[in-house]
Coordinates of C-alpha atoms and ligand atoms in Angstrom, one line a residue:
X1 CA 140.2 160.8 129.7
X2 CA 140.3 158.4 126.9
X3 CA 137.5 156.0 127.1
X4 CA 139.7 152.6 127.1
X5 CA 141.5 154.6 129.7
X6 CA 138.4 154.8 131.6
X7 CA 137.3 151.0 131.2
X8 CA 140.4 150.3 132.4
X9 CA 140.7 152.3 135.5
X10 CA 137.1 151.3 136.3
X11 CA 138.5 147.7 136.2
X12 CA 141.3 148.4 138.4
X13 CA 139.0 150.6 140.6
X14 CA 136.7 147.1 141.0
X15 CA 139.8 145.0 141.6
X16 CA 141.5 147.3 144.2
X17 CA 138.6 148.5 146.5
X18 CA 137.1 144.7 146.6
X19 CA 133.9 145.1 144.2
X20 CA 134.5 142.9 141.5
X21 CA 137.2 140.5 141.7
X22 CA 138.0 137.8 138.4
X23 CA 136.5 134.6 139.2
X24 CA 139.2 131.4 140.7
X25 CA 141.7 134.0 141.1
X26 CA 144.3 131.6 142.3
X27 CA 143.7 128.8 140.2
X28 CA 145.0 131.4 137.1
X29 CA 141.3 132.8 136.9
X30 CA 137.9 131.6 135.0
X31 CA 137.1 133.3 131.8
X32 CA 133.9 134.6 131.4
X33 CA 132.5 135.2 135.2
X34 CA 133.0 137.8 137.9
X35 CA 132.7 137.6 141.7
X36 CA 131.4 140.7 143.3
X37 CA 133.7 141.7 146.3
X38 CA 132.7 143.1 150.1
X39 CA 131.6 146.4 148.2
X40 CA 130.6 145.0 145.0
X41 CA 128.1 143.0 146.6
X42 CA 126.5 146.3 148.1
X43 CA 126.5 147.7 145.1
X44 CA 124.7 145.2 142.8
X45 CA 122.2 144.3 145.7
X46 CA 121.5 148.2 146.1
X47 CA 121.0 148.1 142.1
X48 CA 118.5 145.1 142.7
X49 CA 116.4 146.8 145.6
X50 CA 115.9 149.7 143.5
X51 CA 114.7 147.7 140.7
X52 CA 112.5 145.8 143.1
X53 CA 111.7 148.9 144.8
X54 CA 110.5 150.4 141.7
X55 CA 108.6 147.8 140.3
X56 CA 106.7 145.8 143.1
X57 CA 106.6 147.9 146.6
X58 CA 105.8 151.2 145.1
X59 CA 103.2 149.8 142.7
X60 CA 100.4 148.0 143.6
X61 CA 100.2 146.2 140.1
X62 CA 103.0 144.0 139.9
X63 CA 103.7 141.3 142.1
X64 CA 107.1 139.6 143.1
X65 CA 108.3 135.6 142.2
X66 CA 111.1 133.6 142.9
X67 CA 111.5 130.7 140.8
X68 CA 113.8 127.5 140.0
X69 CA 116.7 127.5 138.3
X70 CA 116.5 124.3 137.4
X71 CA 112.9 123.8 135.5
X72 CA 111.1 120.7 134.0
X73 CA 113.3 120.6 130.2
X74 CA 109.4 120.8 128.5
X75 CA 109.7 124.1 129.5
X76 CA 112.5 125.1 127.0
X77 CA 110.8 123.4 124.0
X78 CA 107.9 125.2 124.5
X79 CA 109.4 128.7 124.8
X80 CA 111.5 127.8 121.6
X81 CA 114.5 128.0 123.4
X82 CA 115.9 124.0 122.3
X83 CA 115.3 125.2 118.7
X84 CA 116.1 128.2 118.4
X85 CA 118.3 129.7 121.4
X86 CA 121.3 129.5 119.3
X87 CA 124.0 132.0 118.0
X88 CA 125.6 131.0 114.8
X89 CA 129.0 130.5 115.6
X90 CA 132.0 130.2 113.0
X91 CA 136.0 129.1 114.0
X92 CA 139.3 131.1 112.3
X93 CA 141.0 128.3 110.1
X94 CA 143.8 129.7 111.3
X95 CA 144.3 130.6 114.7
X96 CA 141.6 128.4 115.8
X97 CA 139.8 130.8 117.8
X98 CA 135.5 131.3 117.9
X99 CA 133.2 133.9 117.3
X100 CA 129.7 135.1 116.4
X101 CA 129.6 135.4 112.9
X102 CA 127.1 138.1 113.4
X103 CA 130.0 140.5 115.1
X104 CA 132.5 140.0 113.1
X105 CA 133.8 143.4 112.0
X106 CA 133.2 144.2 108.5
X107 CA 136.8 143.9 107.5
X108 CA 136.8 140.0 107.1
X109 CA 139.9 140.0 108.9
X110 CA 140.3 137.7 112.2
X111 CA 139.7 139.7 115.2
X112 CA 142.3 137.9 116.7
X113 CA 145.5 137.3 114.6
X114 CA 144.2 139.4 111.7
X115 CA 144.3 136.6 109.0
X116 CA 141.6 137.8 106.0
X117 CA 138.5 134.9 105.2
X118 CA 139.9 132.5 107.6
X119 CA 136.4 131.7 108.7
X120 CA 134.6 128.1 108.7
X121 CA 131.1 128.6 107.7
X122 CA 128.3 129.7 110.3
X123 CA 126.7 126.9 112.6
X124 CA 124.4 127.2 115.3
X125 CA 125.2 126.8 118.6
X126 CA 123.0 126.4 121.1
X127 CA 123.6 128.8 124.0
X128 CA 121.8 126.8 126.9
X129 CA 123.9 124.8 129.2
X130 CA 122.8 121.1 129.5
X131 CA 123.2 119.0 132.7
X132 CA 121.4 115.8 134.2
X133 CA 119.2 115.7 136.8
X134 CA 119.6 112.5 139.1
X135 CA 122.4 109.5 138.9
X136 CA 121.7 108.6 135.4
X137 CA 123.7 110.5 132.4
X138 CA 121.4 109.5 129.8
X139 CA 118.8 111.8 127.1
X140 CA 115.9 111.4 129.8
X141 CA 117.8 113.1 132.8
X142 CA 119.0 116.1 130.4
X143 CA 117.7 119.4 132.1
X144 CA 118.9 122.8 131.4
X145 CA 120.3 126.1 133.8
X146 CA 117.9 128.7 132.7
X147 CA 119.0 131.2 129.9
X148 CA 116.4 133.7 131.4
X149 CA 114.1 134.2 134.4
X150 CA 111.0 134.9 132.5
X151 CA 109.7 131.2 132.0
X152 CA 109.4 130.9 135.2
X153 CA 107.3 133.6 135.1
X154 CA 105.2 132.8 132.2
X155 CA 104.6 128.7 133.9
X156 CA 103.2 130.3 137.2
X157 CA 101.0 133.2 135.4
X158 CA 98.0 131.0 136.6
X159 CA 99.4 130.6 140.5
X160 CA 100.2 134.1 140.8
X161 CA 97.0 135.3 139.4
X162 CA 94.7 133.2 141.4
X163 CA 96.9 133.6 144.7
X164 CA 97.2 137.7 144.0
X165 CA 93.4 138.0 142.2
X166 CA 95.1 140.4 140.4
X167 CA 93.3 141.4 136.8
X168 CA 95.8 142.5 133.8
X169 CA 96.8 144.5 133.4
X170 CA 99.6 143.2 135.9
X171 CA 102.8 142.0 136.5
X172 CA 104.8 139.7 137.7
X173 CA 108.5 140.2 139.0
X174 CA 111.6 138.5 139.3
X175 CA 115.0 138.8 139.6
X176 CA 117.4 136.0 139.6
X177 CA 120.8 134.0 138.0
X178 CA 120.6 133.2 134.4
X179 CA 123.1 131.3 132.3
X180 CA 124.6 131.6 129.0
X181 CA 127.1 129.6 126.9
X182 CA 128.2 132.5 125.3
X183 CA 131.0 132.2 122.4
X184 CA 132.6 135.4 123.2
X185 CA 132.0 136.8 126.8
X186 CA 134.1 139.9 127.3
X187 CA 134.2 143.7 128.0
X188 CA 134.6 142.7 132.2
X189 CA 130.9 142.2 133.6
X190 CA 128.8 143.2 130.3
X191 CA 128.6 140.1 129.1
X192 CA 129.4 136.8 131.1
X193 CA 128.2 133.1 131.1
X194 CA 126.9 133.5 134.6
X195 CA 124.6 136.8 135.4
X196 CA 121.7 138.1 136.7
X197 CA 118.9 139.3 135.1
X198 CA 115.6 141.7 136.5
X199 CA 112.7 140.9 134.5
X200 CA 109.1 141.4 134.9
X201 CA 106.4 140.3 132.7
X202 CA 103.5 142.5 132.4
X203 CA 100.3 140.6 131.3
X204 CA 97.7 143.5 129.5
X205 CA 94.5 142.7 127.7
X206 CA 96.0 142.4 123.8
X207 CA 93.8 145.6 122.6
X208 CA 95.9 147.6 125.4
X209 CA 99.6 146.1 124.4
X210 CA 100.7 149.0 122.1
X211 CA 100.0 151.5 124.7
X212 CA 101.8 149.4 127.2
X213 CA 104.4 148.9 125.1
X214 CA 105.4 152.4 124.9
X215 CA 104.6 153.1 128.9
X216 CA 107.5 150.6 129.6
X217 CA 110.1 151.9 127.3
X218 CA 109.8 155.5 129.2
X219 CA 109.0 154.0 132.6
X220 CA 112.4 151.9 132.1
X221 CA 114.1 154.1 130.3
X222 CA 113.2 157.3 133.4
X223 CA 114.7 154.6 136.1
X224 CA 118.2 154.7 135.0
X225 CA 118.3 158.7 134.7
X226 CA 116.6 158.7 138.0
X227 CA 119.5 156.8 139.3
X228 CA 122.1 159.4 138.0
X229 CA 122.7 157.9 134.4
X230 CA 122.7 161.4 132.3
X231 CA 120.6 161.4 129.2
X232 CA 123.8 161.8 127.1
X233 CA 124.6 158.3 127.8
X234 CA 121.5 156.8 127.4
X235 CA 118.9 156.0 124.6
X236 CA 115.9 153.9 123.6
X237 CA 116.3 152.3 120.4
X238 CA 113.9 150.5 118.2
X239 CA 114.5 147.5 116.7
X240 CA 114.2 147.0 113.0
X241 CA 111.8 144.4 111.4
X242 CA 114.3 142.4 110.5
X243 CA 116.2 142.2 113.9
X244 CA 112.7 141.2 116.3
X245 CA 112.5 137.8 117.5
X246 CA 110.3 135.8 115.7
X247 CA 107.5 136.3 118.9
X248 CA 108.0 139.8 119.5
X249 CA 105.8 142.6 117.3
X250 CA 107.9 145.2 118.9
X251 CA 111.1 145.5 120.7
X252 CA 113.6 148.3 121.9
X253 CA 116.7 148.7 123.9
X254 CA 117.7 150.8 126.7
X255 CA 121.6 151.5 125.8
X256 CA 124.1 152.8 127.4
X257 CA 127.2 154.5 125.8
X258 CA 129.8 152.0 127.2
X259 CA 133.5 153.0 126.2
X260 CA 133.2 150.7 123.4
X261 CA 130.2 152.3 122.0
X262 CA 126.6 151.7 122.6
X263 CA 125.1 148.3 124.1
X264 CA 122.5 147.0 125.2
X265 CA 121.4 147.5 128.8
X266 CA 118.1 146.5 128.8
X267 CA 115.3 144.9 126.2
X268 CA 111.7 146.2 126.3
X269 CA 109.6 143.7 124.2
X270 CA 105.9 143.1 123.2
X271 CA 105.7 139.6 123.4
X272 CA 102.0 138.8 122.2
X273 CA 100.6 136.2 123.5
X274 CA 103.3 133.9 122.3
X275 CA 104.5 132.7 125.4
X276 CA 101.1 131.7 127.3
X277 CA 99.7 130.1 124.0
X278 CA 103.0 128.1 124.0
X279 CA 102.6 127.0 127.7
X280 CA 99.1 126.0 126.9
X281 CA 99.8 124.0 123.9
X282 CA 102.6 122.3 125.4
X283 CA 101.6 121.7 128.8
X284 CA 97.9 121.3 127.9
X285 CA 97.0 123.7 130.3
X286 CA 94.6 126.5 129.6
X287 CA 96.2 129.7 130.5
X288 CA 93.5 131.8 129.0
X289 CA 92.2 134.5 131.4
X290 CA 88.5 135.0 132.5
X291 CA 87.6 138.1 132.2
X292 CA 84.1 138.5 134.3
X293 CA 83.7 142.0 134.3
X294 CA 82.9 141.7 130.1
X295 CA 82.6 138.0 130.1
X296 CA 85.2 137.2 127.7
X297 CA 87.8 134.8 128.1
X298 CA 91.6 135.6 126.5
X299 CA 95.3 134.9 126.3
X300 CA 96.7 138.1 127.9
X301 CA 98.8 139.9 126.1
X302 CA 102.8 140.4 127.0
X303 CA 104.9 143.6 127.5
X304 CA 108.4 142.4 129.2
X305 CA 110.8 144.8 130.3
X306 CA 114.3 142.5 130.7
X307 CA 117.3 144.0 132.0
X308 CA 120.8 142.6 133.7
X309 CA 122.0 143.6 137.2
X310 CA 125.4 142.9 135.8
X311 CA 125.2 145.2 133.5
X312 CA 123.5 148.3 135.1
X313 CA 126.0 147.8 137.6
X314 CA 128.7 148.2 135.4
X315 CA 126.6 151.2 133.5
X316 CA 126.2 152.9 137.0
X317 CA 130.3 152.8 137.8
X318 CA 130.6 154.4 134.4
X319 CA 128.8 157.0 134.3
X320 CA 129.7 157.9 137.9
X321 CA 133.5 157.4 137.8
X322 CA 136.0 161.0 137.6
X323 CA 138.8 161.9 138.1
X324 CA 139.2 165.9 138.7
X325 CA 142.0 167.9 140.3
X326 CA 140.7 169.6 144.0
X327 CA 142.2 172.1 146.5
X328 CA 144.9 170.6 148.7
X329 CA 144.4 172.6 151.2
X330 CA 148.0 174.0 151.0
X331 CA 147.5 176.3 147.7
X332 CA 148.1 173.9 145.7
X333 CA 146.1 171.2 144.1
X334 CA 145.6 167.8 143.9
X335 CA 143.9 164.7 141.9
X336 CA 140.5 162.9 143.4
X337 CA 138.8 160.2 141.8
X338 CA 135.5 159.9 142.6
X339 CA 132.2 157.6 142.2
X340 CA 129.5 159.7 141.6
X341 CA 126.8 157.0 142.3
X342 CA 123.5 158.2 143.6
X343 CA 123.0 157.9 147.6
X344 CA 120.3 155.0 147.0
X345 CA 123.4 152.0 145.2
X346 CA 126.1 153.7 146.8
X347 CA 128.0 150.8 149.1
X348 CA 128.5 152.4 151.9
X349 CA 126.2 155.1 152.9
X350 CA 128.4 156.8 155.6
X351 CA 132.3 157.0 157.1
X352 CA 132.3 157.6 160.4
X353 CA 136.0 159.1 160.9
X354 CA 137.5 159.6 164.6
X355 CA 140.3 161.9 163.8
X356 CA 143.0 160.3 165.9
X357 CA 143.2 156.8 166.9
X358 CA 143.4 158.3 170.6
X359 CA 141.1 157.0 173.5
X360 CA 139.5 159.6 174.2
X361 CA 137.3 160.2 170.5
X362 CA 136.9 156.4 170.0
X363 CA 134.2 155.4 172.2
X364 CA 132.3 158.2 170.6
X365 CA 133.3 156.9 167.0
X366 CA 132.1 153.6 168.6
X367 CA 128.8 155.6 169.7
X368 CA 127.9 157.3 166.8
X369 CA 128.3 153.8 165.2
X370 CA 126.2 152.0 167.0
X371 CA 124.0 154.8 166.1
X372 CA 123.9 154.9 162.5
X373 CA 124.1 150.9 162.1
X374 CA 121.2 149.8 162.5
X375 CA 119.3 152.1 159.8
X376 CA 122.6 152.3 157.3
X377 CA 125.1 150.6 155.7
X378 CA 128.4 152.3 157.6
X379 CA 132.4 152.1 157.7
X380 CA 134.6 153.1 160.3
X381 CA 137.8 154.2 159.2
X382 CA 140.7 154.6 161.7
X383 CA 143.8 154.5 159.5
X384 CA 146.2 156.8 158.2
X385 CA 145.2 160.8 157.7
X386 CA 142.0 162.4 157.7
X387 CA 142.9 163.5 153.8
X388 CA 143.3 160.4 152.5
X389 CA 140.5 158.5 154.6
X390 CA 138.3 161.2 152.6
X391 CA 139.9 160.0 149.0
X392 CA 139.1 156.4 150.1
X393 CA 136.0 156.9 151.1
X394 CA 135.5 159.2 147.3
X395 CA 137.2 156.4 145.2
X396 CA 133.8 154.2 146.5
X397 CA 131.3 156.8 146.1
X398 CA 130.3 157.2 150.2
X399 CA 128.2 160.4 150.0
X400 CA 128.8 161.5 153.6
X401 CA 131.6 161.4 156.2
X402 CA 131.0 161.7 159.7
X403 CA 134.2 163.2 161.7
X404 CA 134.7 163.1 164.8
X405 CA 137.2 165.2 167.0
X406 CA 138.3 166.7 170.0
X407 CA 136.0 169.6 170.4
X408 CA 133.2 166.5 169.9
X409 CA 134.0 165.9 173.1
X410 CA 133.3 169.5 174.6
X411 CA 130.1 170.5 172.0
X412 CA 128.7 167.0 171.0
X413 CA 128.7 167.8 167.8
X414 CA 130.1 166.0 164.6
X415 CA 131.5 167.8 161.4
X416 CA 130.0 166.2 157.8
X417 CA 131.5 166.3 154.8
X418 CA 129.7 165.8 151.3
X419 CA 131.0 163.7 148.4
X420 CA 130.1 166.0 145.8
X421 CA 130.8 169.2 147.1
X422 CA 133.4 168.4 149.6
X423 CA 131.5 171.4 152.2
X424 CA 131.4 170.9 155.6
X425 CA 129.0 171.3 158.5
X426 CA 129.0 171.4 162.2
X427 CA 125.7 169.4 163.4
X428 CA 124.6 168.0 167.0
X429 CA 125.0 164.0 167.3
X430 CA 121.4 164.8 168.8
X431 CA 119.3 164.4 165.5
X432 CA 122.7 163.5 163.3
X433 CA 120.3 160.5 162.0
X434 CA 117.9 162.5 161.1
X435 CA 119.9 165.0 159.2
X436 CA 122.0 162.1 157.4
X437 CA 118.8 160.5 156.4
X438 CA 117.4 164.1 154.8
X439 CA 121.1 164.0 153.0
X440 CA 121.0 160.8 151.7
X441 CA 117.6 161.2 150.4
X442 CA 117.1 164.6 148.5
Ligands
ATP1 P1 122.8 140.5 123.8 O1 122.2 140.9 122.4 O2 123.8 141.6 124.3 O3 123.4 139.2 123.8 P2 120.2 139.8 124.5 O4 119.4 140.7 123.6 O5 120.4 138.4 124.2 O6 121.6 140.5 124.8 P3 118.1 139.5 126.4 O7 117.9 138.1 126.1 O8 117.2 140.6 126.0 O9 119.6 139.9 126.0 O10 118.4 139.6 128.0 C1 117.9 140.7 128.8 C2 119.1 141.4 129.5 O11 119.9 140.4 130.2 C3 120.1 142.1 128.6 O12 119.6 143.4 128.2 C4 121.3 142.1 129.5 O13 121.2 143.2 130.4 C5 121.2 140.9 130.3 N1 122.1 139.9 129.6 C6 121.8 139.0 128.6 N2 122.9 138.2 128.3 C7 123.9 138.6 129.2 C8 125.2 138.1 129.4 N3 125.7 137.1 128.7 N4 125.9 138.7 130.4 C9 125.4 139.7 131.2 N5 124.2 140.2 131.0 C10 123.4 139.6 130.0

């Protein structure tokens, strides 16, 4: 399949089945943001849990935050972000329309109506969103929607560290909406004005950062394989001198081989101490660290992995999207698409499928049901033929099926049917749980 092919049926995958939906639909849509539909919702959150299951319950070094979106506007002049958070923006003379001046292709010719050095020259644009705070619109009621979660962070190192009595190395958690005035959003969820990031900030004594540094780029880079995204698709890549922020000693991205080539998934950055000396400057604070076992006192150290839900969500369709040509059952064959997604983000985890509509298998569809519901995320399909209920149930990634039918009644026993393999099993409704759960988990 040709890749544009595949963005686009991955698009009209999202639209159809109800996971991502373009924003204001009826009011002729909203450029640059995404709702995420019944299923799309179960997605990204399962994308989120295993984030958060990753890096705060199975560890017992990093600890979990929730902060405001809305922050005191100090914050942003401290972390450089008035000054600096800008993209340098140019127009086309001629057609009018804007872009980064740092992805414009090589050419010189307008990506949009092809005119050669039609370009203004370069100005920055600052890429936070401004609004006021309280009734009055005036300079002393601007305040700002957070272009990233990790301030938030870095302002309640001190509240998290005293609460926890947690020593560094450690860190701190969060994943939340972050907002961009991008100039040119585009390729569907990759990059939007509205999204949400999963970033943790891992605070290290600064003799330890280097090593730390390079734990993070494999630990991050080992969670998305572990999820299913194969090693082809994936890669860690340095950052040259010239490309690091003007805070960050060393930085690499996690990328993913999107259909238009490789981008960025995820940024793994050593930080310094940049961000708590800025804090402490600016707020007057001291945000050093007391370190009693040595008695020394110092500015930890910062190693921040920072990736987008939005984006791993969209990396995770990708890779697990196919389309191959199966048995019909009648000698023949026929296409399937398929979501390969790992069991742990798949939407639904199981179909429970009564074969006919009849009486007589429904109140032990409704059984099994009320069986499964309360420990997984289930459907119950009713409509249209068992064949197609399976497709359905494929096109979303649902590992397992669950059908029921009239020799249930007889045997008690249910037939399942894997994703992947498409095999089926006779097992008891006695212990079915337990032999999903197994399933779903190895
Ligand atoms: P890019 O170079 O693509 O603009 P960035 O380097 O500015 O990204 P970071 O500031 O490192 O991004 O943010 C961390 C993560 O947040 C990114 O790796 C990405 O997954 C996500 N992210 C950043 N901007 C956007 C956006 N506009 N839309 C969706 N996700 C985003």
């Amino acid at each position: 399949m040709a890749k544009n092919d595949q963005m686009e049926r991955v698009v009209n995958l999202a639209k159809r089945r109800g996971l991502v939906f373009p924003s204001s639909e009826i009011y002729g849509g909203f450029r640059s943001t995404w709702d995420y539909g019944p299923l799309g919702v179960l997605l990204k959150r399962n994308v989120k849990d295993a984030w958060w299951r990753s890096m705060v319950q199975l560890r017992d070094d990093i600890v979990g935050l929730d902060s405001a979106i809305l922050m005191a506007p100090k914050v942003w002049e401290a972390s450089g972000h008035v000054a600096t958070f800008t993209d340098p923006l140019v127009d086309c003379r001629n057609c009018k329309e804007r872009f980064r001046a740092d992805q414009l292709p090589e050419s010189g010719a307008c990506p949009n109506c092809g005119m050669k050095d039609s370009f203004t020259e370069a100005r920055n644009f600052n890429l936070m969103f401004k609004t006021y705070v309280g009734p009055v619109e005036d300079d002393a009621s601007v305040a700002y929607l957070r272009p990233e979660t990790a301030q938030g962070i870095f302002v309640n190192f001190q509240n998290a560290q005293t609460t926890t009595r947690k020593k560094p190395p450690f860190g701190i958690a969060q994943i939340g909406k972050s907002f961009r005035n991008e100039i040119t959003p585009g390729n569907f969820v990759f990059r939007t004005r509205e999204f949400e990031q999963m970033e943790m900030e891992y605070f290290v004594p600064p003799e330890d950062s280097a090593r730390w540094y390079e734990y993070w780029c494999q630990e991050r880079y080992r969670w998305y394989t572990d999820l299913g995204i194969p090693e082809e698709q994936l890669r860690l890549r340095p950052h040259a001198t010239e490309e690091l922020s003007h805070y960050s000693t060393e930085t690499s991205d996690v990328e993913f081989m999107y259909p238009w080539g490789w981008g960025e998934l995820e940024g793994i950055a050593n930080r310094g101490d940049y961000d708590l000396s800025q804090h402490s400057k600016f707020s007057g604070q001291d945000l050093s660290y007391y370190d009693q076992e040595h008695d020394r006192r110092y500015l930890p150290h910062v190693i921040e992995p920072a990736a987008g839900a939005d984006r791993a969500t969209l990396a995770f369709l990708l890779s697990a999207y196919e389309e191959e040509d199966v048995d019909n059952g009648k000698g023949g064959t026929e296409q399937r698409t398929v979501l390969r997604l790992h069991p742990s983000l798949a939407p639904i985890k199981v179909a429970v499928l009564p074969l006919s509509k009849k009486e007589t298998l429904m109140p032990v569809a409704d059984e099994i049901a009320a069986l499964l519901r309360p420990e997984l995320m289930i459907d119950v399909d009713v409509a249209g033929s068992i064949g197609r209920r399976y497709r359905r149930q494929d096109e979303v990634g649902t590992p397992l099926c669950v059908t029921v039918d009239f020799d249930t009644l007889d045997d008690r026993a249910v037939t399942i049917r894997d994703r992947d393999s498409m095999s089926q099993e006779r097992v008891p409704i006695d212990g079915l749980l337990g032999e999903l759960r197994d399933r779903l988990n190895s």
